[in-house]
PDB file of C-alpha atoms in Angstrom:
ATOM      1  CA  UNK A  18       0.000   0.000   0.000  1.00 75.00           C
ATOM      2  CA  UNK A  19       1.208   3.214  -0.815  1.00 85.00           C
ATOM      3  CA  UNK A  20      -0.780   6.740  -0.923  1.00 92.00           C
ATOM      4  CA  UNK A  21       0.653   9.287  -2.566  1.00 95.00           C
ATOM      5  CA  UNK A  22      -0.739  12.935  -2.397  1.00 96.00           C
ATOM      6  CA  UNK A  23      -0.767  15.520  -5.410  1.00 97.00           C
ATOM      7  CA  UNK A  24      -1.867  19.020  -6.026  1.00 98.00           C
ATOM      8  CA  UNK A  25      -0.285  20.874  -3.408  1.00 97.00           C
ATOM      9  CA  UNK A  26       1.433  24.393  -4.024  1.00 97.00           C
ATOM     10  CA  UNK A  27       1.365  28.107  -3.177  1.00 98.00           C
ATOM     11  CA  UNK A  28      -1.708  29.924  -3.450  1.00 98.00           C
ATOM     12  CA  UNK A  29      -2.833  33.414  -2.364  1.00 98.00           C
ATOM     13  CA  UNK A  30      -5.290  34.083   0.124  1.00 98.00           C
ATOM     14  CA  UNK A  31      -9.331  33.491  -1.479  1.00 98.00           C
ATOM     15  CA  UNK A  32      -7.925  30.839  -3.624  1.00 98.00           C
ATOM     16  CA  UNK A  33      -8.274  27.292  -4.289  1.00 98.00           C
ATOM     17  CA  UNK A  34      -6.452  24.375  -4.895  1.00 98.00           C
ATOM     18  CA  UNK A  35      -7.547  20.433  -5.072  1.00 98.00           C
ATOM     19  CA  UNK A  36      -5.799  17.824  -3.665  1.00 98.00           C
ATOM     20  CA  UNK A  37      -5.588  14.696  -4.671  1.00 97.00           C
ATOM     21  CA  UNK A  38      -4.107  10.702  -2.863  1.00 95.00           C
ATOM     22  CA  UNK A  39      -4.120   7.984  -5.359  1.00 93.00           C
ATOM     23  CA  UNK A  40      -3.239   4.319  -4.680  1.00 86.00           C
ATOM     24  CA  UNK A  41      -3.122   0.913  -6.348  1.00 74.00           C
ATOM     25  CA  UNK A  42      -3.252  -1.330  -3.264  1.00 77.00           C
ATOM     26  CA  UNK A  43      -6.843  -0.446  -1.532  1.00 75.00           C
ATOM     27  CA  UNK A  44      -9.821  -1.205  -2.695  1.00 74.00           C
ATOM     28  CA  UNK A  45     -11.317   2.420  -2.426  1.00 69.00           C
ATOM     29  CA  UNK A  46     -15.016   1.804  -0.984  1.00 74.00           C
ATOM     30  CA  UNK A  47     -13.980  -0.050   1.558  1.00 84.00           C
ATOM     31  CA  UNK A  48     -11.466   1.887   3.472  1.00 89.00           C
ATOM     32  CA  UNK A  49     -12.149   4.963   5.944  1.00 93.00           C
ATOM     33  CA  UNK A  50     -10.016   7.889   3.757  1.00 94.00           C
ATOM     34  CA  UNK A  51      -8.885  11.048   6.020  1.00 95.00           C
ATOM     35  CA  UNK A  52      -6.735  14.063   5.264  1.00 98.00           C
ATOM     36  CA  UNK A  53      -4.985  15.401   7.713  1.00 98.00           C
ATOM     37  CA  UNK A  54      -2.496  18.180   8.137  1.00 98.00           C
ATOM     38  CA  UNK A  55       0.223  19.765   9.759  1.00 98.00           C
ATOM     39  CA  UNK A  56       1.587  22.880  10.221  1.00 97.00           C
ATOM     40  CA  UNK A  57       5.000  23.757  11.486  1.00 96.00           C
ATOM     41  CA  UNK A  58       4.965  23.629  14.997  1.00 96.00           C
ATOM     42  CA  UNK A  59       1.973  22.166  15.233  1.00 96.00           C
ATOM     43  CA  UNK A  60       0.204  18.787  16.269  1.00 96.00           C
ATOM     44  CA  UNK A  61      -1.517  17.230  13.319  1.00 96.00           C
ATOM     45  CA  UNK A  62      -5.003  17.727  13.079  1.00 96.00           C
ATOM     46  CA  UNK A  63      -7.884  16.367  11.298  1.00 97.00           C
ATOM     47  CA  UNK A  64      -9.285  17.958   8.451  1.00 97.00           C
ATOM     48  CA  UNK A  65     -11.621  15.993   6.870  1.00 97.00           C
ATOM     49  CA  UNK A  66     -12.637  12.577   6.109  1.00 96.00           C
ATOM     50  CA  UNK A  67     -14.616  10.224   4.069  1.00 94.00           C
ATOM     51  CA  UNK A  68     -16.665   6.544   6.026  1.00 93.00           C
ATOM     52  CA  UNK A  69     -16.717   3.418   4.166  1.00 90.00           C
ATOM     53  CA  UNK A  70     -20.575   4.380   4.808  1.00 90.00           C
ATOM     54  CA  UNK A  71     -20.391   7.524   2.769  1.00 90.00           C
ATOM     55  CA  UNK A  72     -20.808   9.373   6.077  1.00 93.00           C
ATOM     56  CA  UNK A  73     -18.271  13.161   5.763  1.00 96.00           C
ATOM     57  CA  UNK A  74     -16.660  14.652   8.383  1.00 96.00           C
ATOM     58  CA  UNK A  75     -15.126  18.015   8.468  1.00 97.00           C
ATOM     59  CA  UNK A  76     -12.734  19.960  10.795  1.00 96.00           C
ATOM     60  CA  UNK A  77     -14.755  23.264  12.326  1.00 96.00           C
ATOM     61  CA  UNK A  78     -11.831  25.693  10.578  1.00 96.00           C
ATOM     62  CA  UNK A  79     -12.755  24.255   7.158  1.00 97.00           C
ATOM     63  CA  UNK A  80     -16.449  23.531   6.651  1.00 97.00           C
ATOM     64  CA  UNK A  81     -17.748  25.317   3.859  1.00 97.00           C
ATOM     65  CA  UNK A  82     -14.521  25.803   2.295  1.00 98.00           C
ATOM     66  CA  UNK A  83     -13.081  22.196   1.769  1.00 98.00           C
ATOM     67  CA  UNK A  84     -15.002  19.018   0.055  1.00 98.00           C
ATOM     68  CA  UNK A  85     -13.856  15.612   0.828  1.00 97.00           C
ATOM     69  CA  UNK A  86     -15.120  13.404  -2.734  1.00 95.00           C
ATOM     70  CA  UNK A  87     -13.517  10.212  -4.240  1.00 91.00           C
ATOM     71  CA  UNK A  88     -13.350   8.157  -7.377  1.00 89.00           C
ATOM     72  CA  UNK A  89     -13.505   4.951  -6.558  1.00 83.00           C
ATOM     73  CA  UNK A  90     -13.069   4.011  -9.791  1.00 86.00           C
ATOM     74  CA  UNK A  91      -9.614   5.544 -10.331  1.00 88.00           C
ATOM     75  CA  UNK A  92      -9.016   4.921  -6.490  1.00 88.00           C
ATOM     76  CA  UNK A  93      -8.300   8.436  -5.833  1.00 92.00           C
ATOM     77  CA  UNK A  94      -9.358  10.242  -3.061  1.00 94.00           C
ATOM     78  CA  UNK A  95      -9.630  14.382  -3.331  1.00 97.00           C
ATOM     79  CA  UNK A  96      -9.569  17.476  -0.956  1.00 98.00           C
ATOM     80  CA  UNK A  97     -10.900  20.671  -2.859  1.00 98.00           C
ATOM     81  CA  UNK A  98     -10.027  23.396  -0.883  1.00 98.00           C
ATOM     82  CA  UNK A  99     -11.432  27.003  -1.559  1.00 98.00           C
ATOM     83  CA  UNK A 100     -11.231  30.034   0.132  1.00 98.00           C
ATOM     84  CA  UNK A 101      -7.887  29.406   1.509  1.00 98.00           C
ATOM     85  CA  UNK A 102      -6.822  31.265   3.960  1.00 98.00           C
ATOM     86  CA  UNK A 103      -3.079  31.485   5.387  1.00 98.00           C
ATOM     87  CA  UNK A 104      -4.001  29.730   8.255  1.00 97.00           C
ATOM     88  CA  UNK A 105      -4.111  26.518   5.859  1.00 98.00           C
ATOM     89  CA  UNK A 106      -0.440  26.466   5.160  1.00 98.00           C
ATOM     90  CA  UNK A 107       0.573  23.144   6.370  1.00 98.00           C
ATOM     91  CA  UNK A 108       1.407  19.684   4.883  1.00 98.00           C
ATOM     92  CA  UNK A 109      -1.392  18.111   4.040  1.00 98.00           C
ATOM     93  CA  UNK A 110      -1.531  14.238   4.034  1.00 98.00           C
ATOM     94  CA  UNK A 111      -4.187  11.685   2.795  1.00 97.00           C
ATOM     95  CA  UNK A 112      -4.899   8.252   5.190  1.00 96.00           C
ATOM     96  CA  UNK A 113      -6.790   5.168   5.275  1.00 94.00           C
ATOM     97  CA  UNK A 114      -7.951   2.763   8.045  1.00 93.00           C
ATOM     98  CA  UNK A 115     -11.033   0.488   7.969  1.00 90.00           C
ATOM     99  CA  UNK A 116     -14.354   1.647   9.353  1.00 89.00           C
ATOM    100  CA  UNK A 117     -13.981   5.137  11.302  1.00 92.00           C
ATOM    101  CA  UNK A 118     -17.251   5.249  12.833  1.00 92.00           C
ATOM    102  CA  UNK A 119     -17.896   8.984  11.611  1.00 92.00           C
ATOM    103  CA  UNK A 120     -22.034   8.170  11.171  1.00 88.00           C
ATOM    104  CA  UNK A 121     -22.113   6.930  14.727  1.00 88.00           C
ATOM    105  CA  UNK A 122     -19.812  10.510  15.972  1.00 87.00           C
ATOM    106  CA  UNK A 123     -17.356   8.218  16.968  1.00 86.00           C
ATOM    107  CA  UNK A 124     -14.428   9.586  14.726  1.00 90.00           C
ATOM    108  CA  UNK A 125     -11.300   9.444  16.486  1.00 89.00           C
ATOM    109  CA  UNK A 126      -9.389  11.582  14.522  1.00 90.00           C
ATOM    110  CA  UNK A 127      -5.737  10.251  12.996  1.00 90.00           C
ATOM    111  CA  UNK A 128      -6.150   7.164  15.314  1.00 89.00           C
ATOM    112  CA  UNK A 129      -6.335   3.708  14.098  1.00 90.00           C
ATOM    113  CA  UNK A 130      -5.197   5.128  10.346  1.00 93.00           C
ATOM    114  CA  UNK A 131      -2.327   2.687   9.472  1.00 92.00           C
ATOM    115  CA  UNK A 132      -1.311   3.789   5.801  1.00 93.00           C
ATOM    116  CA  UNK A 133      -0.285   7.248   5.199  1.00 95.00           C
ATOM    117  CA  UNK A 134       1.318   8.994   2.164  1.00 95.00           C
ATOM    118  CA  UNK A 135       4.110  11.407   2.197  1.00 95.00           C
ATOM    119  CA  UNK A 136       2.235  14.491   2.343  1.00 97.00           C
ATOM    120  CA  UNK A 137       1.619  17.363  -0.322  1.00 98.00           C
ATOM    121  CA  UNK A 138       2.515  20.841   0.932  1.00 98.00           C
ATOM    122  CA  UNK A 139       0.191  24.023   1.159  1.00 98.00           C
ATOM    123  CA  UNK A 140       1.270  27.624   1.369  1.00 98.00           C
ATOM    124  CA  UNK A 141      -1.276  30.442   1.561  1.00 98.00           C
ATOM    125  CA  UNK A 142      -0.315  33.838   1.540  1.00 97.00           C
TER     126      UNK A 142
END
């Protein structure tokens, strides 16, 4: 298994940019799919994330701006992000676990995801 994140860059403030995580080795549909980020000196944190259900979570700092989608089909997994602000500069990574339990509000955040890409870096200014 290996996820590997695209579409990262700099960006001013107001714009947009869409992420994407692709992989060969899951069978999208019937993982859990996060994306999570990190900024410099900063924990990582949650930002959204898509339930084997088709249940969405998103973190409070980026609903209405960011929409969590995937193609199962091409096994990719997206982030569009609009509205950026500079707050959003961080590395942004994609993640997969089974079941995350976000229908039942049981999402635990980055725990129990056990394949993670290398990350895809954002810069707003």
């Amino acid at each position: 298994v290996q996820l590997v994140e695209s579409g990262g860059g700099s960006v001013q403030a107001g714009g947009s940019l869409r992420l994407s995580c692709t992989d060969s080795g899951l069978t999208y549909g019937s993982y859990c799919l996060g994306w999570f980020r990190q900024a410099v000196g900063k924990e990582r944190e949650a930002v959204a994330a898509a339930d084997v259900d088709g249940a969405k979570i998103y973190a409070d700092s980026v609903k209405g701006r960011f929409t969590v989608s995937q193609d199962n089909a091409k096994n990719t997994l997206y982030l569009q992000m609009n509205s950026l602000k500079p707050e959003d500069t961080a590395m942004y990574y994609c993640a997969a676990r089974g079941y995350c339990y976000i229908s039942v509000g049981l999402f635990g955040g980055d725990v129990g995801f056990g394949y993670w890409g290398q990350g895809t870096q954002v810069t707003v200014s």
